[in-house]
Coordinates of N, CA and C in Angstrom, one line a residue:
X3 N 87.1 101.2 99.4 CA 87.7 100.1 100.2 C 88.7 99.4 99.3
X4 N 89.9 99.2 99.6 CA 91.0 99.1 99.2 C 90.9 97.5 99.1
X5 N 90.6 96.7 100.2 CA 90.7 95.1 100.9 C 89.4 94.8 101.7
X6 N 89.0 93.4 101.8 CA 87.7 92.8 102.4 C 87.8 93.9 104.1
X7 N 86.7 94.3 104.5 CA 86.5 95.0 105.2 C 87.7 94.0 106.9
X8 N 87.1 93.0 106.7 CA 88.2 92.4 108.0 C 89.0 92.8 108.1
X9 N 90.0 92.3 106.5 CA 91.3 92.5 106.1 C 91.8 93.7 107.1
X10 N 91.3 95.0 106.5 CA 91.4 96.6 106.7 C 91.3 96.2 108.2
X11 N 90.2 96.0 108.8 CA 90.1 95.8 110.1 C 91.2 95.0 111.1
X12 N 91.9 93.8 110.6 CA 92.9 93.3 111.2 C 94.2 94.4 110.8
X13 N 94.6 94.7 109.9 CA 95.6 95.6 109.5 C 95.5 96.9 110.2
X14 N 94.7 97.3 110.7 CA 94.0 98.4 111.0 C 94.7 98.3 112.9
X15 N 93.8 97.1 113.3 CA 94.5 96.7 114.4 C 95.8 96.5 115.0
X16 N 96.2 95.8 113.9 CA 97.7 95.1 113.8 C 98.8 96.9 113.9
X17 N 98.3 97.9 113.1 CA 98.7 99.0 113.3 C 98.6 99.8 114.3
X18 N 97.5 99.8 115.2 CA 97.3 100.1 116.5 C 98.4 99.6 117.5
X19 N 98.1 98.1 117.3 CA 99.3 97.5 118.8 C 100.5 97.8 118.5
X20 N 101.2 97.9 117.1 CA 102.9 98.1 116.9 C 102.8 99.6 117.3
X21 N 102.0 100.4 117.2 CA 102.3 101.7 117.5 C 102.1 102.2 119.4
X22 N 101.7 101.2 119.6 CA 101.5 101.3 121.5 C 102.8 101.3 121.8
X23 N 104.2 101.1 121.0 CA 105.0 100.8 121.6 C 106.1 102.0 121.3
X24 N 105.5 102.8 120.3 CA 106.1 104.2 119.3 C 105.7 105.3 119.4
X25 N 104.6 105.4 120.2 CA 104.7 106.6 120.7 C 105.8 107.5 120.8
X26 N 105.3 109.0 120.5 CA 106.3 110.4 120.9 C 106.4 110.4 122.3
X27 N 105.6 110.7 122.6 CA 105.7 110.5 124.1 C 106.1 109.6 125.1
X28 N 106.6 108.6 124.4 CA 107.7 107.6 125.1 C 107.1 106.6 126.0
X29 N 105.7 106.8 126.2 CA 105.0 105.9 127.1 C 104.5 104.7 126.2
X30 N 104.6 103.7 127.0 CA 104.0 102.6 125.9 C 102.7 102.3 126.7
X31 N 101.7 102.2 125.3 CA 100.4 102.3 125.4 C 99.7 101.1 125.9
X32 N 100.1 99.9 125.9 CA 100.0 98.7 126.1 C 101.1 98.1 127.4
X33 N 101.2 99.0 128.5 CA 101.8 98.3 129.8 C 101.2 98.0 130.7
X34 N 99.6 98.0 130.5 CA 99.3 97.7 131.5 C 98.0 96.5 131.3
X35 N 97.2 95.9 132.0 CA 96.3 95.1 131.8 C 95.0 96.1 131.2
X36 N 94.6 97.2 132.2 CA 93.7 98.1 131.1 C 94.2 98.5 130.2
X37 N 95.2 98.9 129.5 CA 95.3 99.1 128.7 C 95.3 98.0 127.3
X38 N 95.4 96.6 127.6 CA 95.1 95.8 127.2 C 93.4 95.4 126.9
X39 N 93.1 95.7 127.8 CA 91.4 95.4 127.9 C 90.9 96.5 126.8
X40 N 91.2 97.7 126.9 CA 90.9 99.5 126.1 C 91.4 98.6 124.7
X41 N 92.4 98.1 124.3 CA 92.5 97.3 122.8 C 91.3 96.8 122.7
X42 N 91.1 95.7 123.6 CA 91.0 94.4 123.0 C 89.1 95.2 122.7
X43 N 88.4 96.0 123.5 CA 87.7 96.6 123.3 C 87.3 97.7 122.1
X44 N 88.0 98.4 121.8 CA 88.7 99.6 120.8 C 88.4 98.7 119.4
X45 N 88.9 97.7 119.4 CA 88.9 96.5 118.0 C 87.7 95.6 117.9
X46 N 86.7 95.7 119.1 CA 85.7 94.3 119.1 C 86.1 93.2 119.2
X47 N 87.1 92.3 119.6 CA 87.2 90.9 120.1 C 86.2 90.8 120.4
X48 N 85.7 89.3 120.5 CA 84.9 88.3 120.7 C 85.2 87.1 120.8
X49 N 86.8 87.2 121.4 CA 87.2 85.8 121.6 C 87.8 85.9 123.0
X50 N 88.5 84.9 123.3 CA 88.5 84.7 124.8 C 89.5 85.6 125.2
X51 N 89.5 86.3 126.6 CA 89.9 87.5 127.2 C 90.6 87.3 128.0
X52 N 91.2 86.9 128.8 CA 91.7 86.7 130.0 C 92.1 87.6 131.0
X53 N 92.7 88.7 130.2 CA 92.5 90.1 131.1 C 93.5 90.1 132.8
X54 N 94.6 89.2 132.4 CA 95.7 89.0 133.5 C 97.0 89.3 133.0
X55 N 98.0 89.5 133.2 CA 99.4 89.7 133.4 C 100.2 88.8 132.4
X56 N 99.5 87.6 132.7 CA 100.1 86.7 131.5 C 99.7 86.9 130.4
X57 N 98.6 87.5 130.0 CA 97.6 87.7 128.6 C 98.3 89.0 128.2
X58 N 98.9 89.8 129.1 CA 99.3 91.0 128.5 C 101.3 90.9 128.2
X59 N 101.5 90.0 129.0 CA 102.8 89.3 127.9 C 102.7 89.2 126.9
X60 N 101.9 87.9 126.9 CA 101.7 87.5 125.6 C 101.6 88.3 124.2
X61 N 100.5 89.2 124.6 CA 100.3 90.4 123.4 C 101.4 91.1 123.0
X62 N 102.0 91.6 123.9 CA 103.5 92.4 124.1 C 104.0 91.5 123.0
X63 N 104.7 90.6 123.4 CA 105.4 89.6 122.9 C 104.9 89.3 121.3
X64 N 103.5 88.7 121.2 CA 103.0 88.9 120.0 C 103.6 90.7 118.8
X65 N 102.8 91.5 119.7 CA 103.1 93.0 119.3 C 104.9 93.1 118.3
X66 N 105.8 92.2 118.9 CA 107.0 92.5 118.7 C 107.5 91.9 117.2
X67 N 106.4 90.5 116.9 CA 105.8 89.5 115.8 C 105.7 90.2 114.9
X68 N 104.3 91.2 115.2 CA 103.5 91.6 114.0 C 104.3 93.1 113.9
X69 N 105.3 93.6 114.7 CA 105.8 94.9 114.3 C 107.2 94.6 113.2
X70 N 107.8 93.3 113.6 CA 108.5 92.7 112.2 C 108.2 92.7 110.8
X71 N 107.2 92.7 110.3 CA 106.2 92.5 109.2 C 106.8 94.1 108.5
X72 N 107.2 95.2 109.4 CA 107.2 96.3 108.5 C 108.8 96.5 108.6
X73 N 109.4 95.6 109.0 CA 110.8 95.7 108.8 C 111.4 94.6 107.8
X74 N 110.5 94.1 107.0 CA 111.3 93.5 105.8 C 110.5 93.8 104.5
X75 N 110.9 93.2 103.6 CA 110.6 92.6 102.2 C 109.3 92.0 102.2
X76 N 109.0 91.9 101.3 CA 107.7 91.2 100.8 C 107.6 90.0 101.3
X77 N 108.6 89.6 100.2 CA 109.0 87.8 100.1 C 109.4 87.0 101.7
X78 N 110.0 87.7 102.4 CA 110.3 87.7 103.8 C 109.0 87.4 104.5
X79 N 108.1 88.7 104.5 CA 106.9 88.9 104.9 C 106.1 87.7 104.8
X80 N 106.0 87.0 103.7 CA 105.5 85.9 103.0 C 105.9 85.2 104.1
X81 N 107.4 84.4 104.4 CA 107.7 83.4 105.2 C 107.6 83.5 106.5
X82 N 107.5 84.7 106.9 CA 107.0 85.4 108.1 C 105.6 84.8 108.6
X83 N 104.6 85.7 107.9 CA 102.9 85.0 107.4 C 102.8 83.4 107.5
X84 N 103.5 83.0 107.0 CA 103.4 81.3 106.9 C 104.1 80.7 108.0
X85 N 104.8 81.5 108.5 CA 104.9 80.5 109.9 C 104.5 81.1 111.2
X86 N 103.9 82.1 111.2 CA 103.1 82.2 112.1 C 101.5 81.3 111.8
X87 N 101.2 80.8 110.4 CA 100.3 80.5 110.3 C 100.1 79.3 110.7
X88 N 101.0 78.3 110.5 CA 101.9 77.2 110.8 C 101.9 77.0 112.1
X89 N 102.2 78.1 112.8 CA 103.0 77.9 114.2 C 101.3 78.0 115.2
X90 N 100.4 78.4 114.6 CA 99.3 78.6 115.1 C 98.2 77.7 115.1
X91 N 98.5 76.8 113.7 CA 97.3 75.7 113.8 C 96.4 76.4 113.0
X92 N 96.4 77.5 112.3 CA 95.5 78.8 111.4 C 94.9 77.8 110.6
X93 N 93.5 77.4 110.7 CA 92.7 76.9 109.4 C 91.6 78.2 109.8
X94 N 91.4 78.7 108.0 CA 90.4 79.6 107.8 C 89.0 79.1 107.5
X95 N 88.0 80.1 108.1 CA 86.9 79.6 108.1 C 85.8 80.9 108.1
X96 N 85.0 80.9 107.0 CA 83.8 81.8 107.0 C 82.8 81.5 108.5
X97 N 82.8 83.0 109.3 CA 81.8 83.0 110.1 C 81.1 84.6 109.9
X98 N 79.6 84.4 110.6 CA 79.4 85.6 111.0 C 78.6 86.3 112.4
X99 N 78.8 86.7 113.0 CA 78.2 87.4 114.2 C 78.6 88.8 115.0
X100 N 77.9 88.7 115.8 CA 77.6 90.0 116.4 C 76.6 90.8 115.1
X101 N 77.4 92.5 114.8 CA 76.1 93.0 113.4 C 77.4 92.7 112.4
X102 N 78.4 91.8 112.5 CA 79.4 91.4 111.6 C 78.7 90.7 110.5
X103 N 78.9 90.8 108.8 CA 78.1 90.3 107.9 C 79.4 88.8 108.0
X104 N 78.9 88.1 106.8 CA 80.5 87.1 106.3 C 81.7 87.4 106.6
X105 N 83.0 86.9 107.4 CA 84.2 87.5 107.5 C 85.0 86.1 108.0
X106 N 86.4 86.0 107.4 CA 87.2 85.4 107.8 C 87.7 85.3 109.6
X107 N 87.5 84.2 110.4 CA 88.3 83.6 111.3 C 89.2 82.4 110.8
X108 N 90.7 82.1 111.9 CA 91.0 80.8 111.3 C 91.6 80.9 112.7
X109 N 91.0 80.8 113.4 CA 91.6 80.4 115.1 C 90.2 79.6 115.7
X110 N 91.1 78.6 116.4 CA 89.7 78.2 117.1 C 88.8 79.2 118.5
X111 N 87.9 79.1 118.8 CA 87.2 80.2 119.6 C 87.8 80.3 120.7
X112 N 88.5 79.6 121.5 CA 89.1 79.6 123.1 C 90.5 79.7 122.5
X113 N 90.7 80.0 121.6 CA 92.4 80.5 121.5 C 93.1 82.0 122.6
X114 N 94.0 81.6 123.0 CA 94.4 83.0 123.5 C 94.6 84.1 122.8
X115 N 94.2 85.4 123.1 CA 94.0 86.6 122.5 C 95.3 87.1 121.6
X116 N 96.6 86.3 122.2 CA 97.5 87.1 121.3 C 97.6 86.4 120.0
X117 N 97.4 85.0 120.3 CA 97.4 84.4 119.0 C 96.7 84.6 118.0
X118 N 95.2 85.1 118.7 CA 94.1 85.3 117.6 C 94.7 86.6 117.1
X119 N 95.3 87.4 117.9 CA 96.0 88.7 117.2 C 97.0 88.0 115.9
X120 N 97.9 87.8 116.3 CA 98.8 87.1 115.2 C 98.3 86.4 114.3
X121 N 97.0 85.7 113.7 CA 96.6 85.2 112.7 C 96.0 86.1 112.0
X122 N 95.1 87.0 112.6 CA 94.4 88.0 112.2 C 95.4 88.8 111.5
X123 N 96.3 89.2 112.0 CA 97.1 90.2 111.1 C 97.8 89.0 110.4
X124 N 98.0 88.2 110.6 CA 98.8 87.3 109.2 C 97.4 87.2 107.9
X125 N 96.4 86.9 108.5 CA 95.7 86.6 107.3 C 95.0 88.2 106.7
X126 N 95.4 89.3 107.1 CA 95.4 90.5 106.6 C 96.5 90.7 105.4
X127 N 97.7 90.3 105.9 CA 99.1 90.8 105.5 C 99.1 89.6 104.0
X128 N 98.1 88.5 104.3 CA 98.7 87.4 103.5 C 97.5 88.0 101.9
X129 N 96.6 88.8 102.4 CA 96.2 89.6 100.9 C 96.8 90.9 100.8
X130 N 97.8 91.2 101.4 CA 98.2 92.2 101.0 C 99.4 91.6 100.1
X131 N 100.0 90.8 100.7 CA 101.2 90.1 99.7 C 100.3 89.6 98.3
X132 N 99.2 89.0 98.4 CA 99.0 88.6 97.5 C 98.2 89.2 96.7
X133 N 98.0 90.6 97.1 CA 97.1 91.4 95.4 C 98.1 92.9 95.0
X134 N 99.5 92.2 95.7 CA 100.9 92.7 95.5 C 100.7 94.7 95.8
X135 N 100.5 94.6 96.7 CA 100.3 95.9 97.9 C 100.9 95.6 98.5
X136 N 102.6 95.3 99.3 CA 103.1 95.4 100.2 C 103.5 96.8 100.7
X137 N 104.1 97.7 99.6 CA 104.2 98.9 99.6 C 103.2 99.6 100.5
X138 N 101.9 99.8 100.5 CA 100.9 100.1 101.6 C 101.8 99.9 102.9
X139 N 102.1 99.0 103.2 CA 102.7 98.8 104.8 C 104.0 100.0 104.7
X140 N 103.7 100.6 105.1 CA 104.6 102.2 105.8 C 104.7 102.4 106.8
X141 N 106.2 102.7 106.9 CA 106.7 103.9 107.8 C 106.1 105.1 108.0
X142 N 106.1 105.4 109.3 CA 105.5 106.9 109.2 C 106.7 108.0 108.6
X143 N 106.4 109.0 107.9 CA 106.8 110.4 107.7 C 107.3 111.4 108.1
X144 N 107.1 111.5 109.5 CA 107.1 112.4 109.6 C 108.5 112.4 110.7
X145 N 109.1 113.4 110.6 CA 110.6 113.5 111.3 C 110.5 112.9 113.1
X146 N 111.4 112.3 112.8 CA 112.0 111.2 114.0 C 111.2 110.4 114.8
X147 N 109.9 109.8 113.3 CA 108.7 109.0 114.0 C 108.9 107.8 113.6
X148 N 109.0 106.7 114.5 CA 109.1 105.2 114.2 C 108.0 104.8 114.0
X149 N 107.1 105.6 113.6 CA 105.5 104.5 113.9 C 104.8 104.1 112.6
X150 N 104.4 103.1 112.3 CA 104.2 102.3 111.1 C 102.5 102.7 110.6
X151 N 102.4 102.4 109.5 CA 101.0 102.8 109.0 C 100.4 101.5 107.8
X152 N 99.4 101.3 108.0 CA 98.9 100.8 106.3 C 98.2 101.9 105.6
X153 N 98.4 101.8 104.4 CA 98.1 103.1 103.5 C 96.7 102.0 102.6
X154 N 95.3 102.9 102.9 CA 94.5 102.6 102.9 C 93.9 102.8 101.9
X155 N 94.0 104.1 101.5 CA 93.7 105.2 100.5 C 93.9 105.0 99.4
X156 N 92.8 105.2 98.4 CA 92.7 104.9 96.6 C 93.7 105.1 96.8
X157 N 94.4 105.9 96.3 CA 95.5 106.7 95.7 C 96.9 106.9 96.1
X158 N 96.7 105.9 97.2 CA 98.1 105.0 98.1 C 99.1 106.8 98.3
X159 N 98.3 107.5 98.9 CA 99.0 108.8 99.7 C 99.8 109.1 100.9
X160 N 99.1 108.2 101.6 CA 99.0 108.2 103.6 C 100.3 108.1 103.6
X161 N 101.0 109.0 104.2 CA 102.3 108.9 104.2 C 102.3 109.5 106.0
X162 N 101.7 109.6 107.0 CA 101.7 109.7 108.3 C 100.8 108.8 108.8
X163 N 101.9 108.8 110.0 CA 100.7 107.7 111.4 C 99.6 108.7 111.7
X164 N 98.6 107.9 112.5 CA 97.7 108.4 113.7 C 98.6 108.7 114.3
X165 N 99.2 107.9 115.3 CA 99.1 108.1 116.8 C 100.2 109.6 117.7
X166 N 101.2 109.7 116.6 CA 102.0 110.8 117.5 C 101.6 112.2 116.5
X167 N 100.4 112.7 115.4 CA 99.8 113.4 114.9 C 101.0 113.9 114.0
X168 N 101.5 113.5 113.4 CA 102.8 114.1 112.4 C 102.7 114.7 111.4
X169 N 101.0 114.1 110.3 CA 100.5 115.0 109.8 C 100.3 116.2 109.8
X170 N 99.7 116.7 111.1 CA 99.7 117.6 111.8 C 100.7 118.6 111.9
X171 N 101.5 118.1 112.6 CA 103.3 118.6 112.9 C 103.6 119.0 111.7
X172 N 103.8 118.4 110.5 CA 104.5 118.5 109.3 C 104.0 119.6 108.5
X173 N 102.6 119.7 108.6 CA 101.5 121.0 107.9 C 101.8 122.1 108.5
X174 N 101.7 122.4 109.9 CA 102.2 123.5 110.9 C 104.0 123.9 110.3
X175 N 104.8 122.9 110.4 CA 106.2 123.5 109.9 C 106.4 123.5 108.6
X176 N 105.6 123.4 108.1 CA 105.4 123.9 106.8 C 105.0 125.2 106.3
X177 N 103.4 125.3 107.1 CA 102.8 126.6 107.3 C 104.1 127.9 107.6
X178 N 104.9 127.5 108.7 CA 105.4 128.4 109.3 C 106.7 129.0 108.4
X179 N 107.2 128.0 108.2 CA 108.0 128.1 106.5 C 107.9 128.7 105.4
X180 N 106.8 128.2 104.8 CA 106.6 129.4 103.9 C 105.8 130.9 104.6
X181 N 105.2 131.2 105.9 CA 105.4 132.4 106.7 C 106.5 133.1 106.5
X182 N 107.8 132.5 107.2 CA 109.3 132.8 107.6 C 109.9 133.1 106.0
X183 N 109.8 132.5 105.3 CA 110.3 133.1 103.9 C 109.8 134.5 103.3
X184 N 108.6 134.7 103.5 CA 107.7 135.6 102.9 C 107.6 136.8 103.2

């Protein structure tokens, strides 16, 4: 484990919703209210849901927040992080529940969902700046893929997304490559 298990866990997340919108397949994964609900599920929320038209703006909207984060600098990132922290009212606070052990919240419990999204990935991003791992936050690899990744792994390798399988893709045209040569 690279970061406090949350950490991974909001980053983790925060990677999921920027890529609902990067798909290969051109559909965005997050247009609809189930598809909102399949997140907010997918991740374990346990904060307030609203599960309407406006809630899934919002996240959208949010989504477009936390996909900025992989289009700058560190230092950027930083002022980025801090004013969404700022802009939220974020005081952190040790809780634990559900089979969750100790883990950081800093939203209050009836906050709207997208917000609690945007603190969550800010107080993810804000140990990543600070145990100077920005580099982790990646582009995907793999040919004509916009989809972003956190690189999680000892050995800081991950150089493909999940979601449009590029790993995959890239192994195969490879495979087939050194075939065609041979």
């Amino acid at each position: 484990m690279v970061f406090a298990r949350d950490t991974e866990a909001n980053l983790s997340a925060a990677v999921d919703l920027v890529n609902t919108a990067r798909r290969r397949d051109g559909r965005d994964a997050m247009s609809t209210v189930a598809d909102l609900g399949a997140f907010y599920e997918r991740w374990g929320y346990s904060v307030r849901h609203d599960g309407d038209e406006a809630e899934l703006r919002d996240v959208r909207a949010a989504r477009d927040q936390v996909a900025h984060l992989w289009d700058v600098e560190r230092d950027e990132a930083a002022h980025l992080v801090n004013a969404i922290l700022r802009e939220s009212d974020a005081v952190p606070f040790l809780t634990r529940h559900d089979a969750l052990d100790w883990h950081l919240h800093a939203t209050v419990p009836d906050a709207p969902l997208a917000t609690v999204i945007l603190v969550e990935t800010a107080m993810g991003v804000v140990d990543v700046i600070r145990s100077d791992e920005y580099e982790r936050m990646r582009r995907c690899a793999g040919e004509d893929c916009r989809a972003v990744l956190v690189d999680l792994s000892r050995n800081r390798s991950r150089r493909f997304c999940e979601v449009n399988n590029c790993g995959n893709r890239a192994h195969v045209a490879a495979y087939r490559a050194r075939h065609r040569d041979a």
